[in-house]
XYZ file of C-alpha atoms in Angstrom:
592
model
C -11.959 -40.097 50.603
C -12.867 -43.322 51.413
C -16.334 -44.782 50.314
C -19.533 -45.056 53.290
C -20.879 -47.900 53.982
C -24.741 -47.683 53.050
C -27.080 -48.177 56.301
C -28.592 -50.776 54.901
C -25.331 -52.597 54.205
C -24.340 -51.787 58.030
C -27.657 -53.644 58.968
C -27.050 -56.645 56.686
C -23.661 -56.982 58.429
C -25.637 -57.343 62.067
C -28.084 -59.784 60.775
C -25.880 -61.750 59.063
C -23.524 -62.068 62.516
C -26.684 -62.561 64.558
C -28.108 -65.026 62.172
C -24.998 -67.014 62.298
C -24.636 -66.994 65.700
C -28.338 -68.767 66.145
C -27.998 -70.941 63.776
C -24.406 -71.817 62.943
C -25.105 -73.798 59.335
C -26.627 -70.117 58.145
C -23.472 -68.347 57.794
C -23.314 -66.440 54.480
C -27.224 -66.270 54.224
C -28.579 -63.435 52.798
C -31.200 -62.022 55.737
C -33.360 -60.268 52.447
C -33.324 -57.020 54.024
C -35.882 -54.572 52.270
C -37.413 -51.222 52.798
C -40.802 -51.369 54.226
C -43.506 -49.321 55.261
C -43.870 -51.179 58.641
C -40.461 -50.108 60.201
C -37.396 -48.546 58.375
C -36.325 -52.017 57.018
C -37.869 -55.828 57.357
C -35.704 -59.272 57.275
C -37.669 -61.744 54.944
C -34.501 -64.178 54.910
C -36.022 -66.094 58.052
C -38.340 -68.211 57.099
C -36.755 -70.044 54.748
C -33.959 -70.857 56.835
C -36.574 -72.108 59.173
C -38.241 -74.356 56.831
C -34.755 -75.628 55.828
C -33.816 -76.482 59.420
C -37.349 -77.619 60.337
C -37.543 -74.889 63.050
C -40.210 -72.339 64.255
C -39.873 -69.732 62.334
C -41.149 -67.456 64.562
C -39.122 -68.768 67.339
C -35.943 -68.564 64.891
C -36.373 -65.102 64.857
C -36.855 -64.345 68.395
C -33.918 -66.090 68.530
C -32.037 -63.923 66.411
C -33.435 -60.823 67.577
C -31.575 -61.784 70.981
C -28.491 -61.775 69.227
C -28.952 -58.347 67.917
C -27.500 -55.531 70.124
C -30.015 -52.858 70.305
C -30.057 -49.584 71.443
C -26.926 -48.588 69.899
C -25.719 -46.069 67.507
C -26.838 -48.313 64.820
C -29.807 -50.394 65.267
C -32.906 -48.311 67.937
C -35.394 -51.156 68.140
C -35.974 -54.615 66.297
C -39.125 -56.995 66.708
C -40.690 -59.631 65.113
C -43.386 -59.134 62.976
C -45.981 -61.940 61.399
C -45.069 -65.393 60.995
C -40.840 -64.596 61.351
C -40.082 -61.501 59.573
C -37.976 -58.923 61.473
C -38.967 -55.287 62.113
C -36.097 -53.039 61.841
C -36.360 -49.275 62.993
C -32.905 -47.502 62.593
C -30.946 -44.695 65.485
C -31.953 -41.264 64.151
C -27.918 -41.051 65.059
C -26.890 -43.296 62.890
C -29.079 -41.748 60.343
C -27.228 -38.168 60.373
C -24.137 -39.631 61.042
C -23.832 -41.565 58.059
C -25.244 -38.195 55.694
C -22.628 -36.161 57.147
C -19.773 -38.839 56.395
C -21.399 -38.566 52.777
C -21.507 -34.837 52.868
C -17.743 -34.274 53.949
C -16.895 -36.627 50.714
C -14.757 -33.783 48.986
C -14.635 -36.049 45.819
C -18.410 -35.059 45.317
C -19.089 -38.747 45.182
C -20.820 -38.746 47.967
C -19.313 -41.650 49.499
C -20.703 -44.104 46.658
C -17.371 -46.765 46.520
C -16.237 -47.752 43.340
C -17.320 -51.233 41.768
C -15.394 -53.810 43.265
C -14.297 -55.523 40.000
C -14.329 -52.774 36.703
C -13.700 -53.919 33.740
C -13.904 -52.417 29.876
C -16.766 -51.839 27.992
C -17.579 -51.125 24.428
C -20.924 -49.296 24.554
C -22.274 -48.969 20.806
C -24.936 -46.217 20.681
C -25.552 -42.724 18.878
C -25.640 -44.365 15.381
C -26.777 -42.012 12.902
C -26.391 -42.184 8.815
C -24.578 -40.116 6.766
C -26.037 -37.691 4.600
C -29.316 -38.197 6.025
C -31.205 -36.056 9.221
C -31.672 -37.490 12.508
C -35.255 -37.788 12.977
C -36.904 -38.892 16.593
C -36.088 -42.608 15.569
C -32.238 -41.619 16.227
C -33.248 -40.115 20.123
C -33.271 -42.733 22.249
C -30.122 -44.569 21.127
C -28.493 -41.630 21.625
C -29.998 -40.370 24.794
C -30.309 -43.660 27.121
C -26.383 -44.428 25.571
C -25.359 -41.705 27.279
C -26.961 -42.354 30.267
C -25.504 -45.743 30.415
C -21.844 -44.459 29.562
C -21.925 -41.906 32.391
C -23.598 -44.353 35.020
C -21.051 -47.525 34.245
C -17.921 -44.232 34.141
C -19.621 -43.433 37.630
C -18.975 -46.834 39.076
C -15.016 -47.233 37.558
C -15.787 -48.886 34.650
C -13.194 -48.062 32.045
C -16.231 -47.409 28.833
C -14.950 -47.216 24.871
C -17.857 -45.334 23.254
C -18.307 -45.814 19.983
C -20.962 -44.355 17.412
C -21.421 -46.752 14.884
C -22.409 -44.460 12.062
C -23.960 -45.742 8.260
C -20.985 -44.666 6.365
C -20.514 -46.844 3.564
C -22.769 -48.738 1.005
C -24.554 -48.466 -2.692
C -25.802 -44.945 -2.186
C -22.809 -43.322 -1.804
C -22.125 -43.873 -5.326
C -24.904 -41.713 -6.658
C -24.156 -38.812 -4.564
C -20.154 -38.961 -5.241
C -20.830 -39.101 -8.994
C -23.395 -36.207 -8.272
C -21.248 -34.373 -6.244
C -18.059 -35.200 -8.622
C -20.054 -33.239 -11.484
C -22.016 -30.742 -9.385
C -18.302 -29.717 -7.125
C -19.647 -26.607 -5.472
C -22.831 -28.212 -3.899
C -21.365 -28.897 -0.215
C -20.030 -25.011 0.076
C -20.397 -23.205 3.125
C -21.875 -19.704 2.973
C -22.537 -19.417 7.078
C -19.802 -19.025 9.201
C -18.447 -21.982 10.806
C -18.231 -19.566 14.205
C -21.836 -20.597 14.586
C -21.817 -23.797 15.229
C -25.857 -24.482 14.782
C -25.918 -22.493 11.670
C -23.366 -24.510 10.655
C -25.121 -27.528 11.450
C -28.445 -26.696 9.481
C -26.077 -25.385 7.098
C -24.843 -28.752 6.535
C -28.020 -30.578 6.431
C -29.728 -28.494 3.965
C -26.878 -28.927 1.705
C -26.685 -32.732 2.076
C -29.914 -32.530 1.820
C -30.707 -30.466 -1.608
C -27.733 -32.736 -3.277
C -29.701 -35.931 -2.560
C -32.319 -35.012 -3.721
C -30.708 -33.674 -6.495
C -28.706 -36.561 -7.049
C -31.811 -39.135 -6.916
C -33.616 -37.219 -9.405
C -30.385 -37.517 -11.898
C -30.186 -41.434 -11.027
C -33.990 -41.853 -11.372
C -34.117 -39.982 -14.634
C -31.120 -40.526 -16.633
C -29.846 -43.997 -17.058
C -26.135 -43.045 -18.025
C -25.981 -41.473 -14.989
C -27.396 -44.402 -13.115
C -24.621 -46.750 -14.673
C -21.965 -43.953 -14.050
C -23.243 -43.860 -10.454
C -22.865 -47.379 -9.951
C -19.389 -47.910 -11.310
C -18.395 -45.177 -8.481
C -19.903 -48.025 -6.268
C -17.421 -50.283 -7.366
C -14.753 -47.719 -7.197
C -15.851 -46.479 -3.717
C -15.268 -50.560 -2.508
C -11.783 -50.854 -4.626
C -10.424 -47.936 -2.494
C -10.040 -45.715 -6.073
C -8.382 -42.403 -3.706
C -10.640 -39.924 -5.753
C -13.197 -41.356 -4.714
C -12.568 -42.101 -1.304
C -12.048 -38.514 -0.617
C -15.629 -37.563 -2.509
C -16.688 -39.636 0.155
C -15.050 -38.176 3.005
C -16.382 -35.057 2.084
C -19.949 -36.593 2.333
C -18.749 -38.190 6.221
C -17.357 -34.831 7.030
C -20.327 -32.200 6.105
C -22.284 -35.138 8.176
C -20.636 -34.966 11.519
C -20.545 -31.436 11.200
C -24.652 -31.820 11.187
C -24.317 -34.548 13.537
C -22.126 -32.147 16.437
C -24.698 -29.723 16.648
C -27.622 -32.071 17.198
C -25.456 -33.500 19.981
C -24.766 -30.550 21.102
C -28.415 -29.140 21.365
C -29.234 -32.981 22.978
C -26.201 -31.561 25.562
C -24.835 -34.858 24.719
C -20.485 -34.453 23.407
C -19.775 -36.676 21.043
C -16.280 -37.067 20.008
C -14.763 -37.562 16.169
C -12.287 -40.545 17.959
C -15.474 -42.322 19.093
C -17.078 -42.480 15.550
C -16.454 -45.107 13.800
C -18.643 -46.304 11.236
C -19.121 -49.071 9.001
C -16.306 -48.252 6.662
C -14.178 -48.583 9.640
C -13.833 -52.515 9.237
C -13.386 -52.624 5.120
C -9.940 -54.232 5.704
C -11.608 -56.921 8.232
C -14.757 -57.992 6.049
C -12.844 -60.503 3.970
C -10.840 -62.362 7.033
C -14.310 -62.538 8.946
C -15.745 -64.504 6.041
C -12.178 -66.615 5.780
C -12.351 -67.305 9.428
C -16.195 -68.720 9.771
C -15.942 -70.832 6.734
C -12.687 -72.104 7.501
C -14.047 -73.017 11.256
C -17.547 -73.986 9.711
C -19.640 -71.413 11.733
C -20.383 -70.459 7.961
C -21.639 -72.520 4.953
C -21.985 -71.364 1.488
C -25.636 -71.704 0.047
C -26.759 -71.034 -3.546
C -23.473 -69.152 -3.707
C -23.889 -67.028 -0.206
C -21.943 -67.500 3.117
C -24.418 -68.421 5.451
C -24.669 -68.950 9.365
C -27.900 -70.824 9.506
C -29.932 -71.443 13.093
C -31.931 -74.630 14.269
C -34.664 -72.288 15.704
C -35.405 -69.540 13.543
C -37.024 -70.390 10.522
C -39.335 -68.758 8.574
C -43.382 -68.455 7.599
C -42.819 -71.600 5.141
C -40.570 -73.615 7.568
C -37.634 -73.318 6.154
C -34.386 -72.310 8.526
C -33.786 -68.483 7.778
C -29.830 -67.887 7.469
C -27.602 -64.602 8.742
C -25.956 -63.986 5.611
C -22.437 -62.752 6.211
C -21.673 -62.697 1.912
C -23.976 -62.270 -0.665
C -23.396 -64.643 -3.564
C -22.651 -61.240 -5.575
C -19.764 -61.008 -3.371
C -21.035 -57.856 -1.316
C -20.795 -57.921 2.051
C -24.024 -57.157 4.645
C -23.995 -55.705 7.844
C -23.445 -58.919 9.396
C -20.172 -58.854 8.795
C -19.600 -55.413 9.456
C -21.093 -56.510 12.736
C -18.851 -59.463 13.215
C -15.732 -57.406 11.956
C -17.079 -55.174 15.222
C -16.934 -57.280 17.652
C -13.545 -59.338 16.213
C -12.307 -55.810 16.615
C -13.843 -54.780 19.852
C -12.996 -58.157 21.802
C -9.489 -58.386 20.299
C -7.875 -54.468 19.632
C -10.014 -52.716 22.605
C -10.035 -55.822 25.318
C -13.559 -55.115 25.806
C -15.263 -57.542 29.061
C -18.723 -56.636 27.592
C -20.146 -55.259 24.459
C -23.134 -53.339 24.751
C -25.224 -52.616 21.983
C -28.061 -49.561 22.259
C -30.593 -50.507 19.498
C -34.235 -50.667 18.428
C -35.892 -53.743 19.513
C -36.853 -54.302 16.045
C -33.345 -55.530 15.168
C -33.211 -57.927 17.780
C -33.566 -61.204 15.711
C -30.305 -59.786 14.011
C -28.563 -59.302 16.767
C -29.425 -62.659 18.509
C -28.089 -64.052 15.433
C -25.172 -61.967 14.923
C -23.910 -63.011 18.921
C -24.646 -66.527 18.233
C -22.433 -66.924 15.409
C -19.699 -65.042 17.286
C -20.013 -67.321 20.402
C -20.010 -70.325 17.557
C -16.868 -68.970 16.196
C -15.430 -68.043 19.840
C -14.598 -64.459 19.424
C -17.459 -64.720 22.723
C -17.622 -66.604 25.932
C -17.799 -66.714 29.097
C -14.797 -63.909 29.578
C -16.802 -61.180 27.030
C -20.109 -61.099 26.893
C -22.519 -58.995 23.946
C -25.960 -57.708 24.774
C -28.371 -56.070 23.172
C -29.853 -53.019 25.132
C -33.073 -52.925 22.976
C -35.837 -49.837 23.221
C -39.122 -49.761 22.324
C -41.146 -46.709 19.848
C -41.510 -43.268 20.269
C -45.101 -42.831 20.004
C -47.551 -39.695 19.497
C -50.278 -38.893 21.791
C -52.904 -41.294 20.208
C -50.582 -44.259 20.711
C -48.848 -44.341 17.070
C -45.497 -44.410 15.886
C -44.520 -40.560 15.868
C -45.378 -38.519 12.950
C -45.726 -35.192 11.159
C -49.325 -34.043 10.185
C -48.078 -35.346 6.635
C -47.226 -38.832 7.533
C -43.777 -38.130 7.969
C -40.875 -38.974 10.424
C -40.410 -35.868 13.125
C -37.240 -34.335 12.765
C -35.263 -34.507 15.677
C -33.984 -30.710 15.801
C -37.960 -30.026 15.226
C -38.469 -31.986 18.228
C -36.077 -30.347 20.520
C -36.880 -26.809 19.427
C -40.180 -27.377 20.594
C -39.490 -29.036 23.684
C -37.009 -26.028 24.334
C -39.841 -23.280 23.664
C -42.398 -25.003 25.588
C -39.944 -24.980 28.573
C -38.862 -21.742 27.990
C -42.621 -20.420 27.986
C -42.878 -22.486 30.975
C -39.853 -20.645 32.895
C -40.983 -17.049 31.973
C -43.976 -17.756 33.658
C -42.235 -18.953 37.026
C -39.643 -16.517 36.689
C -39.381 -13.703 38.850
C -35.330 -12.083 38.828
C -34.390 -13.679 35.636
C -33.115 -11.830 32.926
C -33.854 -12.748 29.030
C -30.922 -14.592 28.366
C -31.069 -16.475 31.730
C -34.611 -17.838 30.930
C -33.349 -18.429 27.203
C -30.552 -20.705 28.951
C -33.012 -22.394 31.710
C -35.349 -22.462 29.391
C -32.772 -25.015 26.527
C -32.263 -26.848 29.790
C -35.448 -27.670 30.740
C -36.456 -28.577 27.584
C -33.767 -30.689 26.787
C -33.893 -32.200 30.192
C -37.187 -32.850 29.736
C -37.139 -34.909 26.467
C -34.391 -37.057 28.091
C -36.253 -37.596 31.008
C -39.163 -39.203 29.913
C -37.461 -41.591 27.724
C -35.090 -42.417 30.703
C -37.908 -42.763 33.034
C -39.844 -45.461 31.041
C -37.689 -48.851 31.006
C -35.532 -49.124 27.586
C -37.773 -51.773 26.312
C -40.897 -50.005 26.759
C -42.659 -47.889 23.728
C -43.873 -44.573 25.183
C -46.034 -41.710 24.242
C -43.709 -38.220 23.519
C -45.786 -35.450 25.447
C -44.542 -31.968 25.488
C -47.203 -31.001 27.601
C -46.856 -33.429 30.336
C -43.019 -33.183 29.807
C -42.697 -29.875 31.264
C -45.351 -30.149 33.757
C -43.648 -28.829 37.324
C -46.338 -31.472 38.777
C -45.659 -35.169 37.927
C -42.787 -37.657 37.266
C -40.944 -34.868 35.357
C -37.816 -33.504 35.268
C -39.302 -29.987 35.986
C -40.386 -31.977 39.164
C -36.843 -32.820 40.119
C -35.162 -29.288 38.615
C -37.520 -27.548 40.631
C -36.807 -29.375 43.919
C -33.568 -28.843 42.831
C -33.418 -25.155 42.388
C -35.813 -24.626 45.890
C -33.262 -26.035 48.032
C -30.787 -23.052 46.547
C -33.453 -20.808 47.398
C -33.302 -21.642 51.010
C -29.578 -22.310 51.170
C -29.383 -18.647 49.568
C -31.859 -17.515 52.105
C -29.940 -18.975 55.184
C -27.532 -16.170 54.529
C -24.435 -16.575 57.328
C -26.307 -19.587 58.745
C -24.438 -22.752 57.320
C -25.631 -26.500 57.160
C -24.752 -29.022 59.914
C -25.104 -31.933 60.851
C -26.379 -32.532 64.655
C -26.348 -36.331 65.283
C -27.719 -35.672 68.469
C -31.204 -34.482 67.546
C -34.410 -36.253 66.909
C -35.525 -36.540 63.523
C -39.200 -36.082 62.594
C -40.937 -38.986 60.455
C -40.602 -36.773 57.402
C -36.591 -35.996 58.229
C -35.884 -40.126 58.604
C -37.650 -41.115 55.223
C -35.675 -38.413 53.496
C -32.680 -39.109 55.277
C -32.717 -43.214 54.803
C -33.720 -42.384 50.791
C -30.437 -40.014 50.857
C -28.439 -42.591 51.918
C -29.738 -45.250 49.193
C -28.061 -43.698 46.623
C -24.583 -45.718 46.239
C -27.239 -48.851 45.970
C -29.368 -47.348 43.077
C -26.438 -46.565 41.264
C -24.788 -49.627 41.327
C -28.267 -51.940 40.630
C -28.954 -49.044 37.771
C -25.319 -50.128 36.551
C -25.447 -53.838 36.783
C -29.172 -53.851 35.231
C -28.032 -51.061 32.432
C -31.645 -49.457 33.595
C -31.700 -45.723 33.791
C -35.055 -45.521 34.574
C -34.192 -47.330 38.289
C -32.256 -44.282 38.595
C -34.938 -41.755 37.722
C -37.560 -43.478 39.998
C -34.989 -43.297 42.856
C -34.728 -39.450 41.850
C -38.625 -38.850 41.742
C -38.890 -40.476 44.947
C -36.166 -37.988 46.468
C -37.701 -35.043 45.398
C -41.600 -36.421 46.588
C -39.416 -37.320 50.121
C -38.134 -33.651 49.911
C -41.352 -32.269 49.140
C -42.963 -33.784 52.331
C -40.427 -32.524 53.915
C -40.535 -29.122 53.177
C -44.293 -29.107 53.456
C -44.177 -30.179 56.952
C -40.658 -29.591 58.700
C -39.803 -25.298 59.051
C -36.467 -25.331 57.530
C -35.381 -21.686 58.205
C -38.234 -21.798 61.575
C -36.910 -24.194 63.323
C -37.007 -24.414 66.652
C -33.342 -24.193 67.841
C -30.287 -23.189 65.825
C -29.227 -26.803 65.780
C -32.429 -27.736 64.157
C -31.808 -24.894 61.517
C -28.578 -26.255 60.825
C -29.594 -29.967 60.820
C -32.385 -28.945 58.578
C -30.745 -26.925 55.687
C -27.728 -30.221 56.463
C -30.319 -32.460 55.054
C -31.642 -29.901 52.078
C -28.439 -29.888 51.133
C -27.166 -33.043 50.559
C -30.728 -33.757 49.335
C -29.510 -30.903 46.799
C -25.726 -32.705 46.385
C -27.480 -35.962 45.833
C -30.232 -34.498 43.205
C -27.454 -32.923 41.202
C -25.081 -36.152 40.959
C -28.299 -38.318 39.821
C -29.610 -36.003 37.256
C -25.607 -35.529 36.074
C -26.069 -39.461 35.435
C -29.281 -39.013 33.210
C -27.803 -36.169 31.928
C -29.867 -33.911 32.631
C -29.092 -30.303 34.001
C -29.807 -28.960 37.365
C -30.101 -24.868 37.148
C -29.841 -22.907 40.387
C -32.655 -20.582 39.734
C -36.407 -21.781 38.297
């Protein structure tokens, strides 16, 4: 089906002619059409085109207003408001025409067109380490990369994923040699049917043989040297070695797929590739800046050094790309990345979901690709950085000990409180049902308040607020969500339709106009990479709803039209709800 054009895009379209038309030298100006709590929409765009034709403003607009045909199925009334802005009130017609033409989208797009211009991009987020747990530093990557990969899919964009994991580097050595004289440590005694078993399974062993293994290395010294001569061997591509190691990556992912999978997140083993994934490019990176001169050996290292960043005693602070030992650092893994990202996958953008704290790196890392001209003005890298998960009193997250929160700790806990949260609401669900709403509350909830605080923000992680059914939650929204299915359920025989020909209460036009905003959040949300737009859109649909309910009889109406027109609107309300929180990732269950 073809895509709708928004009402507010219809509007823009009749200013735009109507501007023109008054004052020929403003065709292609942009009338600034907003929402606003005067009418349904006011034109800003007036005054400046006044001041830049030295006309009354005021007059200008009365002017254009002349040109505007009113009274059609489009436009009810427009007026002038102030010193030239225009007052825009829209046809309750046009209104439930435009909803329905969204609601008989069988695509389940609801008429939200395609971006005009897709191209392909790399999205790097998800990045866990090997042999190591996920702990609530790992969540946000992981969650608001998701976000972003369904959102930009949602629009046409053609998106590479990829889950840049720590695979490679000096520790490995230690826990091969371990693991080369210990060979039964990584056996599985769960079955693999269960996949979370299998999971903690997987993590316990990893993590009993590092610990293991770091006790050997601190305490006996031939084992250190034997350790670090796997190092070397591990680098040299020695094939006993190599698959030590993959034994290491593979008890990992199996950890890492069932974290995903509680996060409702699917991660897939082609999308993972780590840092051992550009060995073979590491040397021809370092070939290719020094032989261009991006790079410049100092005191033995190949450096990239930067006019502006310097350090505490003034001296310029260098990306190292080789250490003078020969070793290689993540820059060039990082540069290797995007050599292989811009060139193999034909990527238009890379995006990059990581911690704010690694910003100077990555400024530095894009600089010396744009320097070397593996960037430009045809690919573009950017750094989508988030701020700290904080505790209740304001600090970085952590256990009563001091320690960092393990992530499956995290979720469990979310999930319970939901769950406890559910049973109390619940009045025809059975155990397992509230078990199952109860895992997607939870998890719904956790993703929702990090997707509803901009990406660059810290914020605090609390459970209690995070399942509160009052508040900018996703309980909020699920709720909403699962009330309209009460009604629709309720209606019995009585189906929703649309009546263009009926009058719409206040509370029926504000939901109906927010409806029909949709396509526009998306598409800002995709161009801006900024879930939370998305989520504020969402919590403002479910408030409009709310009002709604609370004072329009759904299943009372008046007339059968107005029953029909009524449980039209809770139901694309319903359509519209589900396909946002689908984009957050974030379930919407039929019952609460």
């Amino acid at each position: 089906m073809a895509s709708v054009t928004s009402l507010s895009d219809s509007v823009q379209q009749h200013l735009a002619s109507a501007l023109s038309a008054t004052l020929p030298e403003a065709a292609g100006a942009d009338p600034l059409l907003r929402r606003s709590d005067r009418a349904d929409f006011q034109a800003n765009g007036i005054l400046a085109l006044a001041k830049k034709a030295k006309a009354n403003p005021r007059e200008l607009a009365t002017q254009v207003v002349s040109q505007v045909a009113t009274g059609d199925e489009l436009i009810k009334d427009v007026e002038v408001s102030g010193p030239g802005f225009l007052n825009i009130t829209i046809a309750d017609q046009a209104i439930t025409q435009n909803l329905a033409a969204r609601y008989a989208d069988d695509t389940g797009r609801l008429g939200v067109p395609y971006a005009e211009h897709p191209g392909t991009t790399v999205i790097d987020y998800a990045q866990p380490n090997v042999a190591k747990e996920m702990h609530v530093g790992h969540l946000r990557s992981a969650v608001i990369g998701d976000s972003v990969v369904q959102i930009l899919e949602f629009t046409g964009e053609n998106v590479v994923r990829r889950h840049h994991i720590g695979d490679w580097g000096t520790q490995f050595g230690m826990l091969i040699q371990y693991l080369d004289e210990h060979p039964h440590e990584l056996d599985h005694k769960a079955s693999a049917e269960d996949a979370a078993a299998s999971g903690e399974e997987a993590m316990s062993n990893l993590d009993r043989l590092y610990k293991a293994a770091r006790r050997k290395f601190d305490s006996d010294d031939e084992f250190k040297t034997r350790a670090r001569r796997r190092v070397v061997d591990l680098q040299a591509g020695d094939p006993h070695t190599l698959a030590m190691w993959q034994k290491f990556v593979d008890e990992s992912k199996i950890y890492f797929f069932s974290v995903f999978e509680k996060l409702d997140m699917e991660i897939r083993d082609s999308d993972i590739v780590g840092e051992s994934g550009y060995n073979d490019m590491l040397a021809e990176t370092c070939r290719l800046l020094e032989e261009s001169g991006v790079a410049v050996r100092s005191e033995g290292a190949l450096c990239v050094f930067f006019e502006d960043i310097k350090g505490p005693d003034g001296n310029l602070v260098p990306l190292i790309v080789q250490k003078s030992d020969g070793g290689y650092g993540y820059a060039a893994t990082d540069l290797s990345a995007i050599r292989d990202r811009v060139f193999g996958l034909k990527a238009n953008t890379l995006l990059y979901v990581v911690d704010a704290r690694q910003s100077l790196h990555f400024r530095m890392v894009f600089e010396t690709a744009r320097r070397a001209g593996w960037l430009g003005e045809d690919v573009t890298a950017t750094q989508l950085a988030f701020g700290t998960v904080l505790g209740k009193d304001g600090k970085p997250f952590k256990t009563r000990e001091g320690e960092t929160v393990r992530l499956v700790d995290l979720l469990d806990e979310a999930i319970d409180r939901a769950s406890a949260v559910v049973r109390e609401k619940a009045q025809d669900l059975s155990e397992e049902e509230i078990a199952e709403r109860g895992t997607q509350v939870g998890i719904g909830a956790v993703k929702y308040a990090d997707l509803s605080t901009s990406a660059s923000r810290d914020y605090k992680f609390d459970l209690d607020q995070m399942v509160s059914l009052n508040g900018d939650t996703s309980v909020y929204l699920q709720y909403a969500y699962a009330r309209i299915q009460s009604i629709l359920r309720k209606a019995g025989e009585v189906r929703p339709a649309a009546h263009p020909e009926l009058e719409l209460a206040d509370a029926e036009r504000a939901l109906g106009l927010h409806v029909d905003a949709f396509g526009q959040t998306v598409s800002e949300t995709a161009a801006e990479y900024a879930p939370h737009k998305l989520a504020a859109y969402l919590y403002q649909l479910a408030s409009l709803y709310t009002t709604f309910y609370d004072k329009c009889p759904v299943l009372k109406a008046e007339t059968p039209e107005q029953v029909e027109n009524r449980l039209f609107l809770c139901d694309v309300t319903a359509r519209t709800l589900h396909q946002g929180m689908s984009l957050l990732g974030i379930r919407t269950p039929e019952k609460l």
